[in-house]
Amino acid sequence: MEELSKVEKFLLAYIWHEFLGKIYFTSSEKPEIYLAKTIASELIPEKELKKRNQLTELITKAIKKLTEYWMIQVSGYEITLTSYGQSLVQGISKEEYKKLKEEISTGKFK
């Protein structure tokens, strides 16, 4: 797990701990962009737009990387952890996930 960034670890843990490995959604935007905006807006208030935009960009990149490495699958209406992604995310405890979420919410992305 050391080769994954903080945002990538958070994203895997977010999908696992918050949605049990699968997120369903509907949007006319590209799935990566829609999910990144949704997650960033959940974590960072609108008044901190610069940080929110920065996080949106980092999450978009993380989704693309995790898809390339077969840790997640993204389709037009869902994002799912692959079996490889599930095996990796089981190494991230609920406590570590909460710590990652808190750090990212305060703007500590690295």
Steps between C-alpha positions, in 0.01 A plus 500: 500500500799731531497576126155657528457869581295620794211592268512160328494317833216721616301435183532123532404516869212741428348261247549207739400648837225734383345298215613139560701498178253639246363848427204551267435840343339674206650796319556634152860591594790260466485261799847596626419871503156458653627276779799723571278809527250317719761365742691832516180695572420256779839556664585865441259794549410721204671802659834321451457471124874489421553197726182336370613541138845368584347194669264445205800489268690260729199267533448500123864399451468238776193346335685476169809344661302251709307400188822450302638278776176297518421601857165650401267475203309801373202477271239753395299451819717332764843480653597165649800364683654209312605189692855640495376833636303320771807305609701823525234701682462239771838623622344841575320494834193711573716711735764562230222589255356754746847650549553526122156658459571755772841592356360540149208706631748746650696531175787262578500316168857368506 
